[in-house]
Amino acid sequence: MKVVELRNVYKIYRTEYYEVRALDGISMDVEDGEFVVIMGPSGSGKSTLLNLIGCLDKPSEGEVLINGVETSNLNDNQLTELRRDTIGFIFQTYNLILTLTALENVELPMIFRGLGREEREERAKELLRSVGLEKEMNRKPNEMSGGQQQRVAIARALANNPKILLCDEPTGNLDTKSGEQVMEIIRHQNEELGVTVILVTHDPSLAKYADRVIRLRDGKIESVEHVS
Amino acid sequence: MFLELAKRNLQRAKVRSLLAVVGILIGVMAVSAIGIFGESLKAAVAQNFEEVANELIVSPNFQEGYKYLEEKDINRIKKLPNVAEAIAIKSDSLLIETKKKKSYTVVYAMDEKDVEEMFEAEKGSIRLKSSCVVGKRLAEFAEIRVNSKITIGGREFRVAAILEDTGARFDINPNSAVILSPEDFEKVSDVGYTLLIVKADSLEKVDDVKNEIEEKINSRDEKVVVFDLKIILEGIDEAFSQINIFLMAIASVSLLVAGVSILNIMLMSTIERTKEIGIMRAIGAYRSTILKIFLMEALILGLIGSGIGSVLSVVGGYLIDLAILQDASYVFQLSTLLYITLGFCVGVFVSVVSGLYPAWKASRLEPIEALRYE
């Protein structure tokens, strides 16, 4: 079953003086439970692609289908619900709320979903334990290392049991060891729990986690490589 | 949790939040304290008028051809329910002669006990048996002293007392007049009763008494005109209410300034937290949720500022009353509570309204634009 479908997608940024084609007619599918790594040099359109799949941005042309639903037909609230219930985001810069503790950060997507205090607290604790942060639950982001913050971000991304995990350079700001820890957690989610992972990176060493590696250049798919 | 989030955001910029609270606090305090003072002023002025406010003045209806009040009507009025007292007065303009001056002056005919009750003697003592009392201004003008003799309408009378200046009155004004007993008055003038001062049992009964007089005396002909001094009290009340509204409008400018400062602070906060808004939108916050969080911050600022402002407005009202009216007892009346509530509500309202635009602006941010913001 296809969880992500892109049909001839363009993302064009126009100004008075120039036009940039960040995505130039991309068509691709991602199967349920697949681990896809998207690679390419800076400016190749990787992050733009991820933002479109994550319903954070809209294409200039073409269709983006998530779970078979054409996203351009959805209103803002429906897109918000799709992001909340189906998609989990992991960003390079963690993007945690600095005034909240690790536990509260993980609880946040569940609050937006309307879960009761007890239920969400229990689940947030369980998720933080699963990423090895049982002792750091009550710490605020600036009291934690980069690796720990990224693990909090993963726990947050998994809070509402998403079908798709979108990772934008998740190890970009981490040292090798922390990077490996983070990748192991993501791999575990994919292999053991069947979460579809779409990961954007510069780092060729991450290709080993993928079922498929898609290389982008100048907004176009340059190559698709299936990894056995 | 949203409340917690709003609280923490406010704590993040403590000085800024504190300044916003101080702004609201001053505004609320100004509005409420001035409201309290205005109400106190009104109460103080009204109190001075209260002793005459239950009076009704009955005079003959000249327009219908009645020059004097009839004695039987006066007696009927005296017997009406809720009438505590009725003082019938005759008055005429008569020639007064002293050693040095000669002039036409108003002369009243009143019972001695009524004169004693209504006026105070500055010099001498009030006695009307074969003597008269003279108003202060007339005494000064005609150089009249106690025990000096004056001729009224061709008859000589001894001056028993000179009255204190009564100031402005609405019933009779003896400052430039002479008062004689009814018996002596009849010797110099043949006019009838020109005025009847009726005192109702209480302020609440004034209307009843007025209606009774109209009903009993004016049933066939409009023989008398009834004027109640309560109207004056109502006029004072209305005038001071208007002054109070004007003063509060001036004070509310400070509340407006406080509102603008909240607007400014919240706008700055929106810009600073653009990325945070983007994160929340990315992980599933509706636009309305963002709106709620920001409005809650404005509400918290408003509640704290207005709360402290309300408490301080009592102190402010007390001090203003003490300084201007030399009496702070008026602060402790029901209307004070009304102005505190009003100040509090207006303070909270201004805060929330000021927070509306920044909150709306925050909620309209596109998630991707907000996430890119550094």
XYZ file of C-alpha atoms in Angstrom:
602
model
C 0.000 0.000 0.000
C 1.285 3.446 -0.919
C 1.375 5.911 1.983
C 2.946 8.737 0.002
C 2.345 9.517 -3.675
C 3.758 12.482 -5.553
C 2.396 13.185 -9.049
C 4.422 15.578 -11.177
C 5.131 17.948 -8.311
C 6.664 21.378 -8.856
C 7.696 23.914 -6.270
C 8.652 27.169 -7.858
C 9.733 30.285 -5.949
C 9.158 33.386 -7.997
C 10.344 36.892 -7.289
C 10.278 39.963 -9.456
C 13.711 39.230 -10.848
C 14.183 35.493 -10.853
C 12.520 32.100 -10.581
C 13.841 29.130 -8.643
C 12.547 25.652 -9.370
C 13.125 23.937 -6.039
C 11.247 20.871 -7.281
C 10.957 20.318 -10.977
C 8.380 17.689 -11.828
C 8.910 15.054 -9.139
C 6.882 11.842 -9.201
C 7.509 9.160 -6.609
C 5.726 6.739 -4.272
C 6.596 5.440 -0.832
C 5.217 2.095 0.300
C 3.885 1.440 3.786
C 6.723 0.378 6.092
C 9.452 1.437 3.689
C 12.660 3.233 4.764
C 13.518 5.799 2.106
C 16.631 7.971 2.244
C 16.654 11.076 0.071
C 20.132 12.379 -0.662
C 21.515 15.217 -2.664
C 23.677 18.307 -2.453
C 22.522 21.560 -0.833
C 19.832 23.223 -2.893
C 18.807 20.002 -4.594
C 15.273 20.286 -3.124
C 15.434 17.561 -0.432
C 13.989 19.603 2.404
C 11.355 21.186 0.142
C 10.254 17.679 -0.834
C 10.043 16.632 2.808
C 8.032 19.742 3.711
C 5.513 18.971 0.958
C 5.133 15.379 2.127
C 4.722 16.685 5.692
C 1.923 19.067 4.623
C 3.909 22.009 5.945
C 4.003 23.529 2.475
C 1.931 23.321 -0.686
C 3.182 22.440 -4.186
C 3.033 25.037 -6.985
C 1.773 22.312 -9.292
C 1.069 18.596 -9.066
C -0.500 16.364 -6.446
C 0.671 15.101 -3.077
C -1.335 12.174 -1.687
C -0.923 10.987 1.904
C -2.628 7.688 2.692
C -4.466 8.094 -0.597
C -5.839 11.541 0.292
C -5.081 14.421 -2.070
C -3.736 17.100 0.296
C -4.535 20.127 -1.861
C -8.248 19.474 -1.202
C -7.826 19.729 2.556
C -8.409 22.876 4.599
C -6.018 24.156 7.240
C -7.634 22.233 10.106
C -7.655 18.979 8.118
C -3.982 19.448 7.226
C -3.238 20.115 10.886
C -5.004 16.885 11.854
C -3.093 14.960 9.186
C 0.216 16.260 10.548
C -0.872 15.550 14.101
C -2.206 12.016 13.631
C -0.317 10.535 10.665
C 3.047 12.259 10.468
C 5.907 12.607 12.913
C 8.632 15.223 12.340
C 12.258 15.040 13.345
C 14.240 18.188 12.548
C 17.987 18.783 12.332
C 17.796 21.492 15.019
C 15.428 19.411 17.237
C 12.875 22.249 17.424
C 11.825 21.627 21.006
C 9.855 24.207 22.989
C 12.468 25.683 25.300
C 10.119 26.636 28.130
C 8.785 23.091 28.494
C 10.462 20.047 30.061
C 11.295 16.937 28.036
C 8.130 15.259 29.344
C 5.949 18.256 28.498
C 7.461 18.526 25.022
C 6.522 14.917 24.346
C 3.056 15.481 25.791
C 2.372 18.457 23.528
C 1.172 16.605 20.356
C -1.102 14.492 22.576
C -2.545 17.652 24.159
C -3.276 18.961 20.683
C -5.031 15.662 20.015
C -7.115 16.058 23.153
C -5.773 13.140 25.227
C -6.390 13.171 28.980
C -3.611 14.126 31.379
C -3.026 10.660 32.836
C -3.002 8.866 29.522
C -0.637 11.282 27.831
C 1.709 11.478 30.793
C 1.985 7.708 30.905
C 2.627 7.479 27.176
C 5.183 10.328 27.231
C 7.081 8.628 30.044
C 7.039 5.321 28.179
C 8.357 6.989 25.014
C 11.109 8.812 26.883
C 12.091 5.537 28.558
C 12.219 3.864 25.145
C 14.733 6.455 23.911
C 16.791 6.091 27.094
C 15.830 9.368 28.774
C 14.034 8.179 31.897
C 16.312 10.310 34.090
C 16.040 13.477 31.987
C 12.253 13.707 31.821
C 11.981 16.834 33.911
C 14.867 18.664 32.299
C 14.383 21.538 29.918
C 16.033 21.339 26.461
C 18.868 23.730 27.330
C 19.843 21.419 30.198
C 20.409 18.498 27.783
C 22.987 17.501 25.177
C 22.243 17.640 21.439
C 21.829 13.865 21.292
C 19.437 13.883 24.224
C 17.417 16.708 22.708
C 17.135 14.832 19.429
C 15.928 11.757 21.302
C 13.269 13.902 23.002
C 12.295 15.137 19.523
C 11.971 11.512 18.331
C 9.804 10.665 21.351
C 7.647 13.694 20.530
C 7.407 12.664 16.858
C 6.158 9.231 17.953
C 3.665 10.554 20.515
C 0.537 10.086 18.394
C 1.648 6.774 16.798
C 2.349 8.239 13.354
C 2.311 6.125 10.230
C 5.074 8.187 8.643
C 8.233 9.555 10.238
C 9.817 12.452 8.367
C 13.419 13.090 9.349
C 15.265 16.179 8.110
C 19.018 15.668 8.691
C 18.338 14.065 12.095
C 22.031 13.451 12.770
C 23.265 16.681 11.181
C 24.063 18.386 14.483
C 25.200 15.312 16.391
C 28.505 13.575 17.068
C 28.999 10.104 15.590
C 27.968 8.189 18.707
C 24.805 10.217 19.340
C 24.023 10.052 15.637
C 24.203 6.282 15.725
C 21.953 6.107 18.798
C 19.380 8.274 17.061
C 19.534 6.213 13.866
C 19.131 2.996 15.849
C 15.915 4.321 17.405
C 14.595 5.328 13.981
C 15.567 1.964 12.501
C 13.845 0.203 15.374
C 10.629 2.128 14.713
C 10.798 1.108 11.063
C 11.764 -2.531 11.430
C 9.956 -3.500 14.607
C 6.886 -1.269 14.492
C 6.466 -0.842 10.749
C 6.632 2.967 10.729
C 7.380 4.357 7.262
C 10.536 6.486 7.387
C 11.511 9.166 4.890
C 14.895 10.597 5.792
C 16.694 13.467 4.131
C 20.470 13.652 4.588
C 23.817 14.756 3.238
C 25.486 11.887 5.012
C 26.156 8.903 2.668
C 26.711 6.608 5.661
C 22.993 6.704 6.445
C 22.212 4.966 3.147
C 22.815 1.659 4.891
C 19.563 2.006 6.859
C 17.489 2.486 3.702
C 15.381 0.143 1.575
C 15.678 2.706 -1.164
C 17.904 5.718 -1.771
C 16.599 8.529 -3.953
C 19.156 11.059 -5.172
C 18.023 14.547 -6.098
C 19.818 17.183 -8.131
C 18.420 20.576 -9.146
C 14.926 19.630 -8.094
C 14.815 16.436 -10.130
C 15.242 12.779 -9.263
C 18.698 11.862 -10.448
C 18.660 8.223 -9.443
C 16.778 5.642 -7.421
C 18.737 2.863 -5.809
C 17.165 -0.145 -4.091
C 19.268 -1.438 -1.215
C 18.977 -5.105 -0.513
C -1.273 22.927 29.970
C -2.046 25.932 27.731
C -2.356 28.006 30.869
C 0.976 26.638 32.041
C 2.514 27.410 28.649
C 1.150 30.972 28.743
C 2.416 31.420 32.304
C 5.888 30.237 31.394
C 6.032 32.446 28.350
C 5.222 35.429 30.527
C 7.836 34.369 33.050
C 10.391 34.101 30.261
C 10.320 37.893 29.868
C 9.701 38.843 33.490
C 10.518 42.555 33.304
C 8.425 43.013 30.199
C 5.448 41.212 31.706
C 5.854 43.204 34.912
C 5.804 46.482 32.992
C 2.637 45.435 31.168
C 1.029 44.562 34.514
C 2.094 47.932 35.969
C 0.559 49.700 32.961
C -2.791 47.979 33.422
C -2.586 48.426 37.167
C -2.149 52.201 36.863
C -4.970 52.431 34.330
C -7.411 50.424 36.442
C -6.397 52.314 39.554
C -6.923 55.677 37.861
C -10.352 54.756 36.540
C -11.618 53.140 39.740
C -10.101 55.664 42.167
C -11.521 58.614 40.233
C -14.871 56.825 40.022
C -14.821 56.302 43.790
C -13.855 59.937 44.386
C -16.592 61.220 42.070
C -19.159 59.127 43.872
C -17.863 60.368 47.239
C -18.083 63.971 46.048
C -21.645 63.401 44.929
C -22.526 61.808 48.268
C -20.919 64.684 50.181
C -22.792 67.365 48.225
C -26.045 65.433 48.386
C -25.696 65.124 52.153
C -25.620 68.906 52.476
C -28.888 69.125 50.596
C -30.550 66.214 52.254
C -32.037 68.245 55.121
C -34.006 70.423 52.687
C -34.554 67.728 50.099
C -37.687 66.465 51.831
C -39.258 69.905 51.577
C -42.028 70.889 49.231
C -42.862 74.503 48.508
C -46.503 75.262 47.897
C -47.316 78.649 46.407
C -50.484 80.191 44.936
C -51.008 79.690 41.225
C -50.757 83.275 39.958
C -51.417 82.219 36.383
C -54.839 80.892 37.374
C -55.665 84.063 39.307
C -54.788 82.926 42.837
C -52.766 85.516 44.717
C -52.780 83.870 48.171
C -53.080 80.413 49.687
C -56.404 79.803 51.400
C -56.299 79.006 55.110
C -58.577 75.997 54.735
C -56.232 74.554 52.101
C -53.283 75.103 54.401
C -55.093 73.254 57.171
C -55.968 70.399 54.824
C -52.350 70.067 53.755
C -51.209 70.033 57.372
C -53.461 67.052 58.010
C -52.284 65.011 55.019
C -50.527 61.695 55.704
C -46.703 61.718 55.651
C -46.582 65.456 56.343
C -44.261 66.053 59.275
C -44.601 69.796 59.382
C -46.065 72.678 57.396
C -45.004 76.280 57.845
C -47.306 78.921 56.363
C -45.677 82.215 55.513
C -47.026 85.593 54.520
C -44.794 88.061 52.783
C -45.169 91.624 51.573
C -42.920 94.361 50.321
C -43.129 97.208 52.849
C -41.387 100.490 53.469
C -38.732 100.201 56.179
C -37.372 103.316 57.803
C -34.347 103.635 60.054
C -32.603 106.739 61.225
C -30.397 106.780 58.163
C -32.134 104.731 55.469
C -35.501 104.206 53.914
C -36.280 101.372 51.532
C -38.876 98.855 50.431
C -38.009 95.462 51.847
C -39.564 92.015 51.961
C -41.290 91.366 55.271
C -42.231 87.820 56.296
C -44.780 86.754 58.821
C -43.712 83.621 60.702
C -44.253 81.969 64.069
C -41.401 82.444 66.490
C -40.792 78.725 66.891
C -40.519 78.238 63.115
C -37.999 81.070 62.845
C -35.987 79.515 65.670
C -36.057 76.164 63.966
C -35.057 77.414 60.552
C -32.535 80.159 61.320
C -29.828 81.085 63.780
C -29.376 84.491 65.403
C -25.942 86.004 64.966
C -26.622 88.774 67.441
C -29.423 89.066 70.000
C -32.068 86.371 70.431
C -35.067 85.481 68.317
C -38.152 87.021 69.884
C -41.093 88.272 67.874
C -43.399 89.735 70.537
C -43.652 93.370 69.517
C -40.241 93.064 67.969
C -38.700 91.826 64.761
C -35.629 89.985 63.476
C -33.572 91.308 60.613
C -31.506 89.534 57.948
C -27.762 90.057 57.995
C -27.464 91.805 54.661
C -30.274 94.231 55.409
C -28.727 94.976 58.801
C -25.436 95.819 57.151
C -27.076 97.913 54.442
C -29.356 99.885 56.694
C -26.902 99.913 59.640
C -29.377 98.206 61.947
C -28.211 96.916 65.339
C -29.861 94.773 67.994
C -32.259 96.839 70.086
C -32.336 99.656 67.534
C -35.794 100.726 66.412
C -37.108 100.541 62.870
C -40.395 101.615 61.347
C -42.207 99.036 59.243
C -45.276 100.185 57.339
C -45.620 103.158 59.679
C -45.273 101.164 62.972
C -42.221 101.031 65.140
C -40.573 97.742 66.111
C -37.551 96.895 68.218
C -34.930 94.687 66.565
C -34.556 91.584 68.742
C -31.962 89.756 66.628
C -29.868 89.863 63.510
C -29.829 86.511 61.733
C -26.798 84.626 60.472
C -26.241 84.641 56.728
C -28.233 81.668 55.505
C -26.544 81.406 52.118
C -28.648 80.347 49.153
C -32.017 78.819 50.027
C -34.797 77.550 47.868
C -37.747 78.278 50.192
C -37.376 81.722 51.755
C -34.356 83.941 52.025
C -34.337 86.290 55.044
C -30.887 87.803 54.351
C -32.354 91.018 52.981
C -35.654 90.786 54.812
C -37.413 91.388 58.106
C -39.469 88.792 59.981
C -42.459 89.709 62.107
C -44.925 87.615 64.074
C -48.209 86.956 62.223
C -50.061 89.196 64.701
C -47.724 92.145 64.156
C -47.662 91.518 60.422
C -51.444 91.879 60.266
C -51.089 95.368 61.748
C -48.942 96.559 58.859
C -50.157 94.485 55.924
C -53.369 92.785 54.886
C -51.898 90.227 52.430
C -52.716 86.537 52.733
C -50.473 83.478 52.863
C -47.987 83.508 49.998
C -45.981 80.366 50.748
C -46.286 77.059 52.525
C -43.206 75.017 53.350
C -44.229 71.382 53.711
C -41.814 68.828 55.159
C -42.432 65.206 54.276
C -41.679 62.424 56.776
C -38.835 61.199 54.577
C -37.268 61.709 51.167
C -39.115 58.661 49.840
C -42.490 60.171 50.826
C -41.966 63.457 48.940
C -43.659 62.187 45.797
C -46.598 60.798 47.787
C -47.127 64.106 49.568
C -46.843 66.005 46.310
C -49.457 63.779 44.701
C -51.744 64.103 47.706
C -51.588 67.921 47.579
C -52.253 67.924 43.854
C -55.164 65.547 44.375
C -56.754 67.273 47.366
C -56.209 70.948 46.555
C -55.951 71.036 42.780
C -58.755 68.592 42.017
C -61.102 71.238 40.608
C -58.942 74.288 39.951
C -55.189 74.517 39.744
C -55.089 76.620 42.891
C -51.529 75.943 43.978
C -48.168 75.182 42.470
C -46.071 72.513 44.209
C -42.326 72.505 43.819
C -40.301 69.734 45.438
C -36.697 70.332 46.332
C -35.949 66.706 45.582
C -35.680 67.811 41.949
C -32.651 69.849 42.934
C -31.117 66.830 44.590
C -31.769 64.808 41.442
C -30.200 67.589 39.376
C -27.106 67.540 41.558
C -26.979 63.780 41.278
C -27.171 63.920 37.501
C -24.628 66.731 37.180
C -22.123 64.921 39.357
C -22.693 61.663 37.495
C -21.801 63.475 34.286
C -18.714 65.016 35.857
C -17.763 61.567 37.095
C -18.093 60.028 33.650
C -15.949 62.828 32.233
C -13.262 62.300 34.886
C -13.298 58.562 34.286
C -13.012 59.096 30.553
C -9.861 61.110 31.189
C -8.550 58.391 33.492
C -9.295 55.723 30.928
C -6.735 57.308 28.605
C -4.124 55.765 30.886
C -5.855 52.417 30.453
C -5.737 52.897 26.710
C -1.998 53.538 26.919
C -1.659 50.360 28.969
C -3.583 48.510 26.261
C -1.190 49.789 23.625
C 1.759 48.628 25.738
C 0.225 45.131 25.966
C -0.288 45.188 22.216
C 3.343 46.132 21.750
C 4.641 43.521 24.171
C 2.530 40.779 22.651
C 3.559 41.748 19.134
C 7.208 41.536 20.153
C 6.505 38.211 21.767
C 4.838 36.962 18.573
C 7.893 37.868 16.531
C 10.278 36.324 19.056
C 8.271 33.127 19.193
C 7.661 32.759 15.484
C 9.683 29.552 15.335
C 7.931 28.134 18.397
C 4.574 28.844 16.733
C 5.874 27.022 13.629
C 6.863 24.008 15.740
C 3.488 23.847 17.419
C 1.699 24.144 14.097
C 3.936 21.390 12.652
C 3.145 18.943 15.445
C -0.610 19.464 15.331
C -1.748 22.762 16.850
C -4.752 24.366 15.146
C -4.660 28.068 14.383
C -7.308 28.464 17.094
C -4.991 26.776 19.615
C -2.267 29.337 18.948
C -4.859 32.101 19.244
C -5.969 30.646 22.570
C -2.431 30.483 23.985
C -1.692 34.102 23.111
C -5.046 35.371 24.351
C -4.499 33.511 27.583
C -1.256 35.419 28.070
C -3.076 38.719 27.570
C -5.792 37.529 29.955
C -3.257 36.622 32.639
C -1.600 40.060 32.322
C -5.037 41.689 32.486
C -6.209 39.667 35.492
C -3.073 40.316 37.531
C -2.865 44.015 36.590
C -6.564 44.651 37.104
C -6.637 42.662 40.349
C -3.802 44.620 41.950
C -5.126 47.858 40.420
C -8.558 47.278 41.947
C -7.148 46.760 45.419
C -4.942 49.839 45.099
C -7.856 51.921 43.782
C -9.536 51.652 47.186
C -6.378 53.062 48.758
C -6.227 55.718 46.003
C -9.894 56.660 46.455
C -9.386 56.825 50.232
C -6.397 59.149 49.888
C -8.085 61.442 47.324
C -11.197 61.677 49.511
C -9.066 62.458 52.519
C -7.085 65.100 50.635
C -9.999 66.842 48.901
C -13.087 66.138 50.995
C -11.257 65.763 54.333
C -13.530 62.791 54.930
C -12.796 59.269 53.704
C -15.959 57.679 55.073
C -17.627 57.963 51.661
C -15.224 55.304 50.306
C -17.128 52.674 52.252
C -20.339 52.670 50.243
C -21.825 50.244 47.755
C -20.938 52.347 44.722
C -17.227 51.884 45.545
C -17.645 48.181 44.947
C -19.326 49.017 41.647
C -16.405 51.151 40.484
C -13.877 48.522 41.554
C -15.765 45.911 39.566
C -16.067 48.298 36.630
C -12.321 49.127 36.701
C -11.432 45.440 36.964
C -13.675 44.417 34.071
C -12.527 47.269 31.843
C -8.888 46.412 32.657
C -9.328 42.760 31.720
C -11.322 43.706 28.626
C -8.662 46.171 27.421
C -5.946 43.550 27.969
C -7.743 40.846 26.029
C -8.693 43.220 23.202
C -5.071 44.399 23.025
C -3.962 40.786 22.811
C -6.393 39.998 20.012
C -4.366 41.373 17.112
C -1.035 39.792 18.110
C -2.813 36.514 18.827
C -4.567 36.621 15.474
C -1.277 37.488 13.760
C 0.453 34.557 15.475
C -2.306 32.171 14.465
C -2.095 33.263 10.806
C 1.578 32.352 10.483
C 2.206 29.647 7.888
C 3.928 26.684 9.576
C 6.749 26.465 7.041
C 7.472 30.208 7.147
C 7.424 30.154 10.933
C 9.754 27.141 11.096
C 12.267 28.838 8.820
C 12.343 31.942 11.028
C 15.632 32.402 12.870
